[in-house]
Amino acid sequence: MTTFADLGLDPKVLSAVVDAGYTSPTPIQAGAIPPALQGRDVLGIAQTGTGKTAGFVLPMITLLGRGRARARMPRSLVLAPTRELAAQVAENFDIYAKNTKLTKALLIGGVSFKEQDALIDKGVDVLIATPGRLLDHFERGKLLLTGVQIMVVDEADRMLDMGFIPDIERIFQLTPFTRQTLFFSATMAPEIERVTNTFLSAPEKIEVARAATTAESIEQGVVRYTASRKDRQAKEKRELLRAIIDAEGERCTNAIIFCNRKTEVDIVAKSLKTHGYDAAPIHGDLDQSQRMRTLDAFREGKLRFLVASDVAARGLDVPAVSHVFNYDVPSHAEDYVHRIGRTGRAGREGKALTICVPHDEKWLTAIEDLVKKEIPRVESPLKAPAAQERSKSDQTGRKPAEDRSPAAHVEEKPATGSSSSRRSGSSRSKRGGGRGRDEPVVGMGDHVPAFLTRSFKPQADRAEETAE
Ligand code: AMP
């Protein structure tokens, strides 16, 4: 087995790696580091969680150890699609370069130009940036890219999704033709292939896991769910999410909850908070300092649930996420792979549960086609369908499910022990006063066989649920 010592890294880098607690290189590191150290271009096809950041940062530090920074001319450049990812690369750089004197600057939106300008003026070895911000600095005449010897493009497929490819091409053209390029992407879309054919020179190609594969250490499941009424779907879905979280109990130490839309991210986070769950949102519309604060709290274990959009969460390195909950089935199948890749990282066990409403079935099919396996269907922890829940509350005058505490929902979980007896003891007798077609049988007092007091409608709902 390859060890870090076999890779040809600078001893200062090796000791930082030991301090980071890594015992052996991951496959992308073992594959990318030696050719990178030889000065070759590298095309790494790897998703986040594979250790790819160290795969390019470690050789970069080793190579840069041999020269000195010059004013306004960074010697290397790392491009990342989002602010968080860029900040994460910067953190990695600090860890691995701690025994060296190398300097870095982070150019991302939401951080003042002034401070970064001062660093660049002095001269930095490594510039870590998002493409738009880098070009802003360049256009202000504050930066020269002609000294770039090593250029890294990280998460190129996400750059493509975000429309950054023209910026990347422009940046490539601003750097010297003789530069070394380390290029990473989870997938090789035709557009990415074109860019690599144009700007990389005879790269060493390392593919560690296809984007279409999901780690074996992740237990996956889909909870299919049909709303009792269309206009109640959102509310019932949030209720289902809480029930799913509750059903995981203490196994769920922390989780990322993914939503397809930013507005939904806010609503779900707010709703969870209202119900006493420790949750906060993260998406592109929140200001940078707030995003950083939320992310730090989540990383440090001070925040249990991070509710996120795909763009905000892409590539986030959060070492120990026990669960990923997909509040929505992602509309791009590859996002599913990325989302669930937030858990089960570096061989740890993880669990990913996805809520699927009928409208999202087509996306679920696309995901299963992509990953080439069926995602197991798991039973909804909401034994009583939300419709039944509501019909009870309508008749008893209790607050609707959405407004009650999470503890109340535990009573609605599969019939076990005291919670089931509580349900039959209170809810059923209260239902005795019901009216209308869907109401339970009434008028026989308390000595009625239990089955006669049940509503037929919810039973039908239950049958439907099992049939799905
Ligand atoms: P990345 O794919 O770069 O986002 O890295 C995912 C996680 O793996 C990070 O938390 C790294 O600290 C960790 N990591 C990177 N290299 C190794 C290694 N050789 N052994 C163990 N963990 C690693």
Coordinates of N, CA and C in Angstrom, one line a residue, residues 80-92 94 104-112 115-116 128-130 133 280-303 306-307 312-314 316-318:
A80 N -12.4 28.1 -7.2 CA -13.5 27.2 -6.7 C -14.8 27.9 -7.0
P81 N -15.9 27.1 -7.2 CA -17.1 27.7 -7.7 C -17.9 28.6 -6.6
T82 N -17.7 28.3 -5.4 CA -18.5 29.0 -4.4 C -17.6 29.6 -3.3
R83 N -18.1 30.6 -2.6 CA -17.3 31.2 -1.5 C -16.9 30.2 -0.5
E84 N -17.9 29.4 -0.1 CA -17.6 28.4 1.0 C -16.5 27.4 0.6
L85 N -16.6 27.0 -0.7 CA -15.6 26.1 -1.2 C -14.2 26.7 -1.2
A86 N -14.2 27.9 -1.6 CA -12.9 28.7 -1.7 C -12.3 28.8 -0.3
A87 N -13.2 29.2 0.7 CA -12.8 29.3 2.1 C -12.3 28.0 2.6
Q88 N -12.9 26.9 2.2 CA -12.5 25.6 2.7 C -11.2 25.2 2.1
V89 N -10.9 25.5 0.9 CA -9.6 25.3 0.3 C -8.5 26.1 1.1
A90 N -8.9 27.3 1.5 CA -8.0 28.2 2.2 C -7.7 27.6 3.6
E91 N -8.7 27.0 4.2 CA -8.5 26.4 5.5 C -7.6 25.2 5.4
N92 N -7.8 24.4 4.3 CA -6.9 23.2 4.1 C -5.5 23.7 3.9
D94 N -4.0 26.3 5.1 CA -3.5 26.7 6.4 C -3.0 25.5 7.1
K104 N -1.0 33.2 1.5 CA -2.2 33.0 0.6 C -3.1 34.3 0.8
A105 N -3.9 34.4 -0.2 CA -5.0 35.4 -0.1 C -6.3 34.7 -0.6
L106 N -7.4 35.1 0.0 CA -8.7 34.5 -0.4 C -9.5 35.6 -1.1
L107 N -9.8 35.4 -2.3 CA -10.6 36.5 -3.0 C -12.1 35.9 -3.2
I108 N -12.9 36.3 -2.4 CA -14.3 35.9 -2.5 C -15.3 37.0 -2.3
G109 N -16.4 36.9 -2.9 CA -17.4 38.0 -2.7 C -17.8 38.1 -1.2
G110 N -18.3 39.3 -0.9 CA -18.7 39.5 0.5 C -17.6 39.8 1.5
V111 N -16.3 39.8 1.0 CA -15.2 40.1 1.8 C -14.6 41.4 1.2
S112 N -14.1 42.3 2.0 CA -13.7 43.6 1.5 C -12.5 43.5 0.6
E115 N -8.6 44.7 2.2 CA -7.7 43.8 2.9 C -7.0 42.9 1.9
Q116 N -7.8 42.4 0.9 CA -7.2 41.4 0.0 C -6.2 42.1 -0.9
I128 N -6.5 32.1 -3.7 CA -7.7 31.2 -3.8 C -8.9 32.0 -4.1
A129 N -9.6 31.7 -5.1 CA -10.7 32.7 -5.5 C -11.9 32.0 -6.2
T130 N -13.0 32.8 -6.2 CA -14.1 32.4 -7.0 C -13.8 33.2 -8.3
R133 N -14.9 37.0 -8.7 CA -14.2 37.9 -7.8 C -12.8 38.1 -8.3
A280 N -30.7 25.9 11.1 CA -30.4 27.2 10.5 C -30.3 27.0 9.0
P281 N -30.6 28.0 8.2 CA -30.6 27.9 6.7 C -29.2 28.3 6.2
I282 N -28.9 27.8 5.0 CA -27.7 28.3 4.3 C -28.1 28.3 2.8
H283 N -28.0 29.4 2.1 CA -28.2 29.5 0.7 C -27.6 30.8 0.2
G284 N -27.5 30.9 -1.2 CA -26.8 32.0 -1.8 C -27.3 33.4 -1.5
D285 N -28.5 33.5 -1.1 CA -29.0 34.9 -0.8 C -28.7 35.4 0.5
L286 N -28.1 34.6 1.4 CA -27.8 35.1 2.7 C -26.4 35.7 2.7
D287 N -26.2 36.7 3.5 CA -24.9 37.4 3.4 C -23.8 36.5 3.9
Q288 N -22.6 36.8 3.3 CA -21.4 36.0 3.5 C -21.1 35.7 5.0
S289 N -21.2 36.8 5.8 CA -20.8 36.5 7.2 C -21.7 35.6 7.9
Q290 N -23.0 35.7 7.5 CA -24.0 34.9 8.1 C -23.8 33.4 7.7
R291 N -23.5 33.2 6.4 CA -23.2 31.9 5.9 C -22.1 31.2 6.6
M292 N -21.0 32.0 6.8 CA -19.8 31.5 7.4 C -20.1 31.2 8.9
R293 N -20.9 32.0 9.6 CA -21.2 31.8 11.0 C -22.0 30.5 11.1
T294 N -23.0 30.3 10.2 CA -23.8 29.1 10.3 C -23.0 27.9 10.0
L295 N -22.1 28.0 9.0 CA -21.3 26.8 8.6 C -20.3 26.5 9.8
D296 N -19.7 27.5 10.4 CA -18.8 27.2 11.4 C -19.5 26.5 12.6
A297 N -20.7 27.1 12.9 CA -21.5 26.5 14.0 C -21.8 25.0 13.7
F298 N -22.1 24.7 12.5 CA -22.4 23.4 12.1 C -21.2 22.5 12.2
R299 N -20.1 23.0 11.7 CA -18.8 22.2 11.7 C -18.4 21.9 13.2
E300 N -18.6 22.9 14.0 CA -18.2 22.7 15.4 C -19.2 22.0 16.3
G301 N -20.2 21.5 15.7 CA -21.2 20.7 16.4 C -22.1 21.6 17.3
K302 N -22.1 22.9 17.0 CA -23.0 23.7 17.8 C -24.4 23.9 17.2
L303 N -24.5 23.4 15.9 CA -25.8 23.5 15.2 C -26.0 22.1 14.7
L306 N -28.5 21.6 9.4 CA -28.2 22.7 8.4 C -29.2 22.5 7.2
V307 N -30.0 23.5 7.0 CA -31.0 23.4 5.9 C -30.3 24.1 4.7
A312 N -25.3 26.1 -2.3 CA -24.6 26.5 -1.0 C -23.8 25.3 -0.4
A313 N -24.4 24.1 -0.6 CA -23.8 23.0 0.1 C -22.8 22.2 -0.7
R314 N -22.7 22.5 -2.0 CA -21.8 21.7 -2.9 C -20.4 21.8 -2.4
L316 N -19.1 21.2 0.4 CA -18.8 21.6 1.8 C -18.2 20.4 2.5
D317 N -17.2 20.6 3.2 CA -16.5 19.5 3.9 C -16.9 19.6 5.4
V318 N -17.9 18.8 5.7 CA -18.3 18.7 7.1 C -18.0 17.2 7.5

